[in-house]
Short mmCIF file of C-alpha atoms in Angstrom, two decimals:
data_model
loop_
_atom_site.label_atom_id
_atom_site.label_comp_id
_atom_site.label_asym_id
_atom_site.label_seq_id
_atom_site.Cartn_x
_atom_site.Cartn_y
_atom_site.Cartn_z
CA UNK A 1 -52.82 33.56 20.08
CA UNK A 2 -51.09 31.33 22.48
CA UNK A 3 -53.35 28.37 21.71
CA UNK A 4 -52.73 28.88 18.01
CA UNK A 5 -48.98 28.62 18.32
CA UNK A 6 -49.41 25.57 20.47
CA UNK A 7 -51.52 23.96 17.77
CA UNK A 8 -48.93 24.84 15.15
CA UNK A 9 -46.26 23.25 17.20
CA UNK A 10 -48.37 20.17 17.65
CA UNK A 11 -48.89 19.96 13.93
CA UNK A 12 -45.20 20.17 13.30
CA UNK A 13 -44.52 17.37 15.70
CA UNK A 14 -47.02 15.19 13.89
CA UNK A 15 -45.72 16.14 10.46
CA UNK A 16 -42.10 15.52 11.20
CA UNK A 17 -42.05 11.72 10.63
CA UNK A 18 -43.66 12.23 7.23
CA UNK A 19 -40.61 14.02 5.90
CA UNK A 20 -39.91 13.36 2.25
CA UNK A 21 -37.46 10.64 1.39
CA UNK A 22 -35.12 13.25 -0.04
CA UNK A 23 -36.38 16.48 1.45
CA UNK A 24 -34.58 19.79 1.04
CA UNK A 25 -33.01 19.40 4.48
CA UNK A 26 -31.78 15.91 3.69
CA UNK A 27 -30.36 17.01 0.36
CA UNK A 28 -28.40 19.65 2.19
CA UNK A 29 -26.93 16.92 4.41
CA UNK A 30 -25.27 15.56 1.29
CA UNK A 31 -24.54 18.74 -0.65
CA UNK A 32 -23.21 20.95 2.15
CA UNK A 33 -20.04 18.91 2.81
CA UNK A 34 -19.32 18.82 -0.91
CA UNK A 35 -18.70 22.55 -1.07
CA UNK A 36 -19.69 25.06 1.61
CA UNK A 37 -18.90 22.84 4.56
CA UNK A 38 -16.23 20.65 2.99
CA UNK A 39 -14.32 18.62 5.56
CA UNK A 40 -10.94 19.27 3.94
CA UNK A 41 -11.05 22.73 2.46
CA UNK A 42 -13.36 24.42 4.98
CA UNK A 43 -13.07 22.42 8.18
CA UNK A 44 -9.44 21.58 7.33
CA UNK A 45 -9.69 18.01 8.64
CA UNK A 46 -8.11 14.88 7.21
CA UNK A 47 -5.15 16.80 5.79
CA UNK A 48 -2.64 14.10 6.74
CA UNK A 49 -4.08 11.47 4.43
CA UNK A 50 -4.83 14.08 1.77
CA UNK A 51 -1.08 14.71 1.60
CA UNK A 52 0.13 11.17 1.96
CA UNK A 53 -1.84 9.17 -0.56
CA UNK A 54 -2.50 11.61 -3.39
CA UNK A 55 0.65 10.98 -5.45
CA UNK A 56 -1.33 8.89 -7.93
CA UNK A 57 -4.99 8.60 -8.85
CA UNK A 58 -5.45 4.87 -8.38
CA UNK A 59 -4.51 4.54 -4.69
CA UNK A 60 -6.40 7.78 -4.05
CA UNK A 61 -9.54 6.29 -5.54
CA UNK A 62 -9.21 3.16 -3.40
CA UNK A 63 -8.63 5.33 -0.33
CA UNK A 64 -11.71 7.42 -1.18
CA UNK A 65 -13.88 4.33 -1.46
CA UNK A 66 -12.50 3.05 1.83
CA UNK A 67 -13.19 6.30 3.64
CA UNK A 68 -16.71 6.63 2.20
CA UNK A 69 -17.44 3.04 3.27
CA UNK A 70 -16.08 3.54 6.78
CA UNK A 71 -17.74 6.89 7.39
CA UNK A 72 -21.17 5.81 6.07
CA UNK A 73 -21.32 2.59 8.03
CA UNK A 74 -19.79 4.06 11.17
CA UNK A 75 -22.40 6.83 11.07
CA UNK A 76 -25.19 4.32 10.51
CA UNK A 77 -24.08 1.92 13.24
CA UNK A 78 -23.47 4.60 15.84
CA UNK A 79 -26.78 6.23 15.01
CA UNK A 80 -28.60 2.91 15.44
CA UNK A 81 -26.89 2.40 18.80
CA UNK A 82 -27.10 6.01 19.95
CA UNK A 83 -29.75 5.34 22.56
CA UNK A 84 -27.84 2.39 23.99
CA UNK A 85 -24.38 3.89 24.22
CA UNK A 86 -23.46 4.98 27.74
CA UNK A 87 -22.36 8.58 27.57
CA UNK A 88 -19.17 8.09 29.56
CA UNK A 89 -17.66 5.56 27.15
CA UNK A 90 -19.07 6.91 23.91
CA UNK A 91 -15.71 7.90 22.42
CA UNK A 92 -14.36 4.39 23.03
CA UNK A 93 -17.45 2.86 21.45
CA UNK A 94 -17.09 5.12 18.42
CA UNK A 95 -13.43 4.25 18.13
CA UNK A 96 -14.16 0.52 18.34
CA UNK A 97 -16.75 0.76 15.57
CA UNK A 98 -14.40 2.74 13.31
CA UNK A 99 -11.45 0.46 14.04
CA UNK A 100 -13.50 -2.64 13.24
CA UNK A 101 -14.66 -1.24 9.91
CA UNK A 102 -11.17 -0.06 9.00
CA UNK A 103 -9.67 -3.45 9.86
CA UNK A 104 -12.27 -5.12 7.67
CA UNK A 105 -11.39 -2.83 4.74
CA UNK A 106 -7.70 -3.47 5.26
CA UNK A 107 -8.19 -7.27 5.39
CA UNK A 108 -10.30 -7.25 2.23
CA UNK A 109 -7.68 -5.19 0.42
CA UNK A 110 -4.98 -7.57 1.56
CA UNK A 111 -6.92 -10.51 0.17
CA UNK A 112 -8.12 -9.13 -3.14
CA UNK A 113 -5.90 -6.20 -4.05
CA UNK A 114 -2.48 -6.89 -2.58
CA UNK A 115 -0.79 -4.27 -4.79
CA UNK A 116 -3.00 -1.57 -3.33
CA UNK A 117 -2.57 -3.01 0.15
CA UNK A 118 1.17 -2.58 -0.20
CA UNK A 119 0.81 1.05 -1.27
CA UNK A 120 -1.98 2.05 1.11
CA UNK A 121 -1.36 -0.40 3.96
CA UNK A 122 -0.36 2.05 6.67
CA UNK A 123 -2.74 4.76 5.51
CA UNK A 124 -5.85 2.61 5.47
CA UNK A 125 -5.11 1.88 9.12
CA UNK A 126 -4.83 5.60 9.71
CA UNK A 127 -8.45 6.13 8.65
CA UNK A 128 -9.09 5.27 12.30
CA UNK A 129 -7.50 8.54 13.29
CA UNK A 130 -9.01 10.51 10.41
CA UNK A 131 -10.72 13.33 12.28
CA UNK A 132 -13.50 13.52 9.68
CA UNK A 133 -14.88 10.11 10.63
CA UNK A 134 -14.86 10.61 14.36
CA UNK A 135 -15.99 14.21 13.97
CA UNK A 136 -19.12 13.12 12.14
CA UNK A 137 -19.91 10.41 14.69
CA UNK A 138 -19.59 12.75 17.65
CA UNK A 139 -21.22 15.77 16.03
CA UNK A 140 -23.96 14.13 14.01
CA UNK A 141 -24.61 10.41 14.39
CA UNK A 142 -24.86 10.53 18.21
CA UNK A 143 -27.88 12.85 17.96
CA UNK A 144 -29.62 12.00 14.70
CA UNK A 145 -31.67 9.24 13.15
CA UNK A 146 -30.01 6.44 11.16
CA UNK A 147 -31.18 7.52 7.72
CA UNK A 148 -30.08 11.13 8.22
CA UNK A 149 -26.76 9.92 9.58
CA UNK A 150 -26.25 7.73 6.54
CA UNK A 151 -26.82 10.73 4.25
CA UNK A 152 -24.51 12.85 6.36
CA UNK A 153 -21.84 10.15 6.06
CA UNK A 154 -22.26 10.03 2.30
CA UNK A 155 -21.95 13.80 2.09
CA UNK A 156 -18.81 14.00 4.20
CA UNK A 157 -17.28 10.97 2.53
CA UNK A 158 -17.79 12.34 -0.95
CA UNK A 159 -16.70 15.80 0.18
CA UNK A 160 -13.40 14.24 1.25
CA UNK A 161 -13.20 12.03 -1.83
CA UNK A 162 -13.60 14.64 -4.53
CA UNK A 163 -11.02 16.95 -2.99
CA UNK A 164 -8.32 14.28 -2.70
CA UNK A 165 -9.12 13.05 -6.20
CA UNK A 166 -8.66 16.56 -7.61
CA UNK A 167 -5.39 16.93 -5.70
CA UNK A 168 -4.24 13.52 -6.95
CA UNK A 169 -5.20 14.40 -10.52
CA UNK A 170 -2.93 17.43 -10.60
CA UNK A 171 -0.14 15.73 -8.67
CA UNK A 172 -0.06 12.71 -10.95
CA UNK A 173 -0.46 14.84 -14.09
CA UNK A 174 2.43 17.18 -13.33
CA UNK A 175 4.47 14.86 -11.15
CA UNK A 176 4.39 11.69 -13.26
CA UNK A 177 2.88 12.99 -16.50
CA UNK A 178 0.02 10.52 -16.32
CA UNK A 179 -3.56 10.04 -15.15
CA UNK A 180 -4.46 6.63 -13.69
CA UNK A 181 -1.08 5.45 -15.02
CA UNK A 182 -1.97 6.52 -18.57
CA UNK A 183 0.84 8.65 -20.01
CA UNK A 184 -1.12 11.72 -21.09
CA UNK A 185 1.71 13.83 -22.46
CA UNK A 186 3.19 11.00 -24.49
CA UNK A 187 -0.23 10.31 -25.96
CA UNK A 188 -0.52 13.86 -27.28
CA UNK A 189 2.99 13.77 -28.68
CA UNK A 190 4.95 15.56 -25.93
CA UNK A 191 7.57 12.92 -25.32
CA UNK A 192 10.02 14.93 -23.26
CA UNK A 193 7.58 16.74 -21.01
CA UNK A 194 9.51 17.68 -17.87
CA UNK A 195 7.72 16.34 -14.80
CA UNK A 196 7.83 18.35 -11.60
CA UNK A 197 9.52 16.58 -8.68
CA UNK A 198 7.79 18.88 -6.18
CA UNK A 199 4.47 17.34 -7.15
CA UNK A 200 5.41 13.83 -6.08
CA UNK A 201 6.52 15.23 -2.74
CA UNK A 202 4.01 16.22 -0.04
CA UNK A 203 4.85 19.84 -0.82
CA UNK A 204 3.00 19.45 -4.11
CA UNK A 205 -0.13 18.41 -2.23
CA UNK A 206 0.09 21.48 -0.02
CA UNK A 207 0.32 23.72 -3.07
CA UNK A 208 -2.53 22.11 -4.97
CA UNK A 209 -4.68 22.06 -1.85
CA UNK A 210 -3.85 25.72 -1.14
CA UNK A 211 -4.83 26.77 -4.64
CA UNK A 212 -8.00 24.69 -4.39
CA UNK A 213 -8.97 26.37 -1.10
CA UNK A 214 -8.22 29.78 -2.60
CA UNK A 215 -10.39 29.16 -5.66
CA UNK A 216 -13.21 27.75 -3.55
CA UNK A 217 -13.21 30.57 -1.03
CA UNK A 218 -13.10 33.27 -3.67
CA UNK A 219 -16.28 31.72 -5.09
CA UNK A 220 -18.21 30.98 -1.90
CA UNK A 221 -16.96 34.08 -0.11
CA UNK A 222 -16.18 32.01 2.99
CA UNK A 223 -14.04 33.80 5.55
CA UNK A 224 -12.57 32.28 8.68
CA UNK A 225 -13.41 34.14 11.84
CA UNK B 1 -29.78 3.15 34.21
CA UNK B 2 -27.79 3.95 31.08
CA UNK B 3 -25.13 5.67 33.16
CA UNK B 4 -24.72 3.00 35.85
CA UNK B 5 -21.39 1.23 36.15
CA UNK B 6 -22.97 -2.18 35.70
CA UNK B 7 -24.56 -1.12 32.44
CA UNK B 8 -21.29 0.29 31.15
CA UNK B 9 -19.42 -2.89 32.06
CA UNK B 10 -21.99 -5.14 30.41
CA UNK B 11 -22.17 -2.90 27.36
CA UNK B 12 -18.41 -2.79 26.80
CA UNK B 13 -18.05 -6.52 27.42
CA UNK B 14 -20.77 -7.30 24.90
CA UNK B 15 -19.23 -4.92 22.40
CA UNK B 16 -15.82 -6.53 22.80
CA UNK B 17 -17.26 -9.98 22.14
CA UNK B 18 -19.22 -8.86 19.09
CA UNK B 19 -16.37 -6.85 17.57
CA UNK B 20 -13.78 -9.50 18.35
CA UNK B 21 -15.95 -12.26 16.92
CA UNK B 22 -16.60 -10.27 13.78
CA UNK B 23 -12.93 -9.60 13.19
CA UNK B 24 -11.77 -13.14 13.80
CA UNK B 25 -14.50 -14.37 11.48
CA UNK B 26 -13.29 -12.00 8.76
CA UNK B 27 -9.70 -13.01 9.32
CA UNK B 28 -10.62 -16.69 9.05
CA UNK B 29 -12.73 -16.19 5.93
CA UNK B 30 -10.18 -14.04 4.14
CA UNK B 31 -7.11 -15.97 5.25
CA UNK B 32 -6.78 -18.29 2.22
CA UNK B 33 -7.25 -15.44 -0.27
CA UNK B 34 -4.65 -13.38 1.57
CA UNK B 35 -2.17 -16.23 1.56
CA UNK B 36 -2.64 -16.61 -2.17
CA UNK B 37 -2.17 -12.90 -2.76
CA UNK B 38 1.11 -12.95 -0.85
CA UNK B 39 2.29 -16.06 -2.71
CA UNK B 40 1.45 -14.43 -6.04
CA UNK B 41 3.26 -11.28 -4.99
CA UNK B 42 6.44 -13.18 -4.04
CA UNK B 43 6.45 -15.31 -7.15
CA UNK B 44 5.77 -12.34 -9.42
CA UNK B 45 8.71 -10.49 -7.90
CA UNK B 46 10.99 -13.50 -8.43
CA UNK B 47 9.94 -13.88 -12.07
CA UNK B 48 10.13 -10.14 -12.67
CA UNK B 49 13.90 -10.25 -12.24
CA UNK B 50 14.27 -12.42 -15.37
CA UNK B 51 11.33 -11.37 -17.51
CA UNK B 52 9.07 -8.44 -18.15
CA UNK B 53 5.89 -9.68 -16.51
CA UNK B 54 3.99 -6.46 -17.00
CA UNK B 55 4.13 -6.49 -20.78
CA UNK B 56 3.25 -10.21 -20.82
CA UNK B 57 -0.04 -9.28 -19.20
CA UNK B 58 -0.48 -12.49 -17.20
CA UNK B 59 -3.27 -13.06 -14.73
CA UNK B 60 -2.69 -14.43 -11.25
CA UNK B 61 -3.16 -18.12 -12.01
CA UNK B 62 -0.97 -17.94 -15.15
CA UNK B 63 1.87 -16.40 -13.18
CA UNK B 64 1.72 -19.25 -10.68
CA UNK B 65 1.73 -21.83 -13.49
CA UNK B 66 4.62 -20.15 -15.21
CA UNK B 67 6.47 -20.10 -11.91
CA UNK B 68 5.91 -23.82 -11.37
CA UNK B 69 7.13 -24.54 -14.89
CA UNK B 70 10.26 -22.47 -14.88
CA UNK B 71 11.51 -22.11 -11.31
CA UNK B 72 13.17 -24.81 -9.22
CA UNK B 73 14.18 -23.64 -5.80
CA UNK B 74 16.50 -24.81 -3.06
CA UNK B 75 17.90 -23.44 0.17
CA UNK B 76 21.58 -23.21 1.05
CA UNK B 77 23.51 -22.15 4.13
CA UNK B 78 26.38 -19.68 4.36
CA UNK B 79 28.85 -22.37 3.21
CA UNK B 80 26.87 -23.10 0.08
CA UNK B 81 25.63 -26.47 1.36
CA UNK B 82 22.09 -27.37 0.42
CA UNK B 83 19.82 -27.70 3.46
CA UNK B 84 16.61 -29.63 3.09
CA UNK B 85 15.17 -29.87 6.57
CA UNK B 86 15.09 -27.48 9.51
CA UNK B 87 15.98 -28.27 13.14
CA UNK B 88 12.66 -30.05 13.68
CA UNK B 89 13.13 -32.21 10.61
CA UNK B 90 10.46 -30.35 8.67
CA UNK B 91 11.22 -29.86 4.97
CA UNK B 92 12.21 -26.29 4.09
CA UNK B 93 10.41 -24.59 1.24
CA UNK B 94 12.50 -21.83 -0.34
CA UNK B 95 9.45 -19.68 -1.13
CA UNK B 96 8.45 -19.68 2.52
CA UNK B 97 11.80 -18.56 3.88
CA UNK B 98 11.23 -15.15 5.40
CA UNK B 99 14.15 -13.04 4.19
CA UNK B 100 13.31 -10.17 6.54
CA UNK B 101 13.34 -12.47 9.56
CA UNK B 102 16.57 -14.13 8.45
CA UNK B 103 18.13 -10.70 7.99
CA UNK B 104 17.98 -10.17 11.74
CA UNK B 105 19.93 -13.36 12.46
CA UNK B 106 23.64 -13.96 12.30
CA UNK B 107 24.60 -14.70 8.66
CA UNK B 108 26.06 -18.05 9.78
CA UNK B 109 22.63 -19.25 10.90
CA UNK B 110 20.58 -17.86 8.07
CA UNK B 111 18.87 -19.77 5.32
CA UNK B 112 19.55 -18.55 1.79
CA UNK B 113 17.00 -19.50 -0.87
CA UNK B 114 18.15 -19.93 -4.46
CA UNK B 115 15.61 -19.82 -7.26
CA UNK B 116 16.84 -21.51 -10.41
CA UNK B 117 15.33 -20.28 -13.63
CA UNK B 118 15.22 -23.29 -15.95
CA UNK B 119 15.57 -23.28 -19.71
CA UNK B 120 12.29 -23.26 -21.57
CA UNK B 121 13.03 -26.12 -23.98
CA UNK B 122 15.57 -28.14 -22.00
CA UNK B 123 14.25 -28.21 -18.45
CA UNK B 124 17.43 -29.70 -17.00
CA UNK B 125 19.44 -26.64 -18.01
CA UNK B 126 19.61 -23.60 -15.79
CA UNK B 127 19.29 -20.24 -17.48
CA UNK B 128 19.73 -18.07 -14.42
CA UNK B 129 20.03 -18.08 -10.65
CA UNK B 130 17.74 -15.71 -8.84
CA UNK B 131 18.89 -14.62 -5.39
CA UNK B 132 16.84 -12.66 -2.88
CA UNK B 133 18.47 -9.58 -1.37
CA UNK B 134 17.43 -7.46 1.59
CA UNK B 135 18.76 -4.36 3.29
CA UNK B 136 18.11 -0.91 4.66
CA UNK B 137 17.23 2.05 2.45
CA UNK B 138 17.06 5.59 3.73
CA UNK B 139 13.77 5.35 5.63
CA UNK B 140 12.94 1.67 5.82
CA UNK B 141 13.67 -1.74 4.38
CA UNK B 142 14.54 -2.32 0.73
CA UNK B 143 14.43 -5.75 -0.85
CA UNK B 144 14.44 -7.49 -4.16
CA UNK B 145 15.72 -10.28 -6.37
CA UNK B 146 18.87 -10.35 -8.44
CA UNK B 147 19.13 -12.76 -11.37
CA UNK B 148 22.63 -13.93 -12.34
CA UNK B 149 23.56 -15.94 -15.42
CA UNK B 150 24.33 -19.65 -15.02
CA UNK B 151 28.05 -18.96 -14.46
CA UNK B 152 27.36 -16.27 -11.81
CA UNK B 153 29.26 -13.74 -13.89
CA UNK B 154 26.72 -11.31 -15.17
CA UNK B 155 23.56 -9.78 -13.80
CA UNK B 156 20.65 -10.79 -16.03
CA UNK B 157 18.13 -8.58 -14.32
CA UNK B 158 17.03 -7.21 -10.97
CA UNK B 159 13.72 -6.35 -9.37
CA UNK B 160 13.76 -4.10 -6.34
CA UNK B 161 11.04 -3.06 -3.96
CA UNK B 162 10.94 -0.73 -0.99
CA UNK B 163 8.74 0.03 1.97
CA UNK B 164 8.85 3.79 2.00
CA UNK B 165 11.67 5.41 0.11
CA UNK B 166 10.98 8.99 -0.97
CA UNK B 167 8.60 9.10 -3.95
CA UNK B 168 10.34 10.38 -7.05
CA UNK B 169 13.78 10.04 -5.47
CA UNK B 170 14.75 6.81 -3.71
CA UNK B 171 11.51 5.14 -4.73
CA UNK B 172 12.88 5.10 -8.28
CA UNK B 173 14.73 1.86 -7.43
CA UNK B 174 11.40 0.14 -8.12
CA UNK B 175 11.28 1.46 -11.70
CA UNK B 176 12.48 -0.27 -14.88
CA UNK B 177 14.58 2.78 -15.66
CA UNK B 178 16.88 2.15 -12.69
CA UNK B 179 16.68 -1.64 -12.70
CA UNK B 180 17.66 -1.93 -16.38
CA UNK B 181 20.96 -0.21 -15.55
CA UNK B 182 22.09 -3.36 -13.76
CA UNK B 183 21.67 -5.66 -16.75
CA UNK B 184 24.95 -7.05 -18.08
CA UNK B 185 27.03 -5.77 -15.14
CA UNK B 186 29.63 -8.17 -13.70
CA UNK B 187 29.99 -9.05 -10.03
CA UNK B 188 33.45 -10.73 -10.16
CA UNK B 189 36.59 -9.07 -11.51
CA UNK B 190 39.02 -10.75 -13.93
CA UNK B 191 40.94 -12.48 -11.12
CA UNK B 192 37.76 -13.98 -9.71
CA UNK B 193 37.48 -11.64 -6.72
CA UNK B 194 33.98 -10.61 -5.69
CA UNK B 195 33.57 -6.86 -6.30
CA UNK B 196 29.77 -6.51 -6.54
CA UNK B 197 28.09 -3.74 -8.51
CA UNK B 198 28.09 -0.24 -7.10
CA UNK B 199 25.76 2.62 -7.82
CA UNK B 200 27.73 5.84 -8.11
CA UNK B 201 26.72 9.25 -6.75
CA UNK B 202 24.91 11.64 -9.06
CA UNK B 203 23.15 10.99 -12.31
CA UNK B 204 24.31 11.12 -15.91
CA UNK B 205 27.81 9.75 -15.31
CA UNK B 206 29.46 8.66 -18.51
CA UNK B 207 32.03 5.91 -19.07
CA UNK B 208 31.11 3.63 -16.17
CA UNK B 209 32.82 0.23 -16.13
CA UNK B 210 31.13 -3.14 -15.77
CA UNK B 211 31.07 -2.93 -11.95
CA UNK B 212 29.31 0.44 -11.67
CA UNK B 213 25.89 1.77 -12.53
CA UNK B 214 24.69 5.34 -12.85
CA UNK B 215 23.25 6.85 -9.66
CA UNK B 216 19.96 8.49 -8.79
CA UNK B 217 20.03 12.24 -8.47
CA UNK B 218 18.87 13.25 -4.98
CA UNK B 219 18.84 9.71 -3.65
CA UNK B 220 22.45 9.02 -2.76
CA UNK B 221 21.57 7.36 0.55
CA UNK B 222 19.07 4.96 -0.99
CA UNK B 223 21.74 4.16 -3.57
CA UNK B 224 24.18 3.40 -0.77
CA UNK B 225 21.59 1.10 0.81
CA UNK B 226 21.25 -0.77 -2.47
CA UNK B 227 25.05 -1.05 -2.75
CA UNK B 228 25.38 -2.49 0.76
CA UNK B 229 22.50 -4.85 0.14
CA UNK B 230 24.05 -6.25 -3.04
CA UNK B 231 27.54 -6.49 -1.59
CA UNK B 232 26.31 -8.29 1.54
CA UNK B 233 24.20 -10.83 -0.24
CA UNK B 234 26.71 -11.56 -2.99
CA UNK B 235 29.24 -12.33 -0.24
CA UNK B 236 26.73 -14.59 1.58
CA UNK B 237 26.13 -16.55 -1.61
CA UNK B 238 29.79 -16.52 -2.69
CA UNK B 239 30.59 -20.06 -1.53
CA UNK B 240 27.50 -21.40 -3.22
CA UNK B 241 28.39 -19.57 -6.42
CA UNK B 242 31.97 -20.84 -6.43
CA UNK B 243 30.87 -24.40 -5.76
CA UNK B 244 28.16 -24.43 -8.37
CA UNK B 245 29.80 -22.51 -11.19
CA UNK B 246 32.75 -24.94 -11.07
CA UNK B 247 30.66 -28.08 -11.60
CA UNK B 248 28.25 -28.81 -14.38
CA UNK B 249 25.10 -26.82 -13.92
CA UNK B 250 23.08 -29.56 -15.57
CA UNK B 251 24.24 -32.07 -12.98
CA UNK B 252 23.14 -29.97 -10.02
CA UNK B 253 19.77 -29.39 -11.58
CA UNK B 254 19.11 -33.07 -12.05
CA UNK B 255 19.60 -33.60 -8.32
CA UNK B 256 16.19 -32.09 -7.67
#
């Protein structure tokens, strides 16, 4: 008996590197953060930026792209360096990697999309303190292989992105009567649609986010312990 | 080995060099594009006070060309005298004058740029004077450009911007809805005294005279900031206005 289990274990060790390119486990790395383990609605991280930049769709989209970029590359870089990073300074190393990527994003925005830079300026810088990014580095990239970390970054990034885009959609629709600057209500003939001032305020984001969390939890049955 | 102090020191030093090098490289490579973006942003804001740039649908390069065609700029001091060189003898370019930096200095020492909007067919005639304004809103700085007609009597148009006024309330100063309220308002009264244009409290006020504009509901303090900003800058430019409006505007333009 005991030799059999030992053999099984040996087999597993040998099989492990042959894992499919997109195995079930790897798919879960991407899909879990989208719904069941969403960084915003379940882990309740990154709320600050979810409130601050979701007044309109366009800046939200740029912010989403920036966060996905930062989180994916930070995960990849830290994972590649994970065996070199001295344990005692790992947080500083993580921070330096994130800060470098964020500064790069901010500089590129400033050069090629100055309008967006003016709107998002301060908040792009605040990606550095977005707990989602650092949380993934510390919890995942420090102990996993580069490819898995990249997938994990994609999952968390998109999990963050779709939530803030949904919030921004409702806030812009009811707050400004438009979607991506396109006046929806005027297009369908409702010229004097009363926009809701609460929606352009952070309070609107809290409400939309609250409803979103409610809907999601009633479906997944997730309960906080 | 990985936990030894020497390793940590070498590791962090190497990381600093790599990260620092990367960032300075990016900053060097992107510098020219950033400078152009900022230039385009400034020039668009100046032009926006006299024309509706958005509906004209111009691309970056076209805006810069239009600006070169129609705008002639100069810099004056508090007494309305044109200044051409700074203390070091370097020529002053009006577009490069940092209004925010000047705002912190004593008005007597500040430089005040004037952007002259020239007539389309007769390029020696001035259609409007565009003056930069700067002040404090409720949360942070507010700024903009005010275009006055060639006799400094009427406001032709304004374009305001802000750093972080409340969205939906004070931030409305950046919208056409608010800015169009200033068009046609007068800054001098009948006796020639400077009275500026004041935004009143509350919204939907009827029967406002030519020195008042309707307010923004829920943004009284931002409105007050705008009022102070306009009043201050009109008074700074007053000597220049009085000097220039008296003489022939065509003559001053030909000086350039």
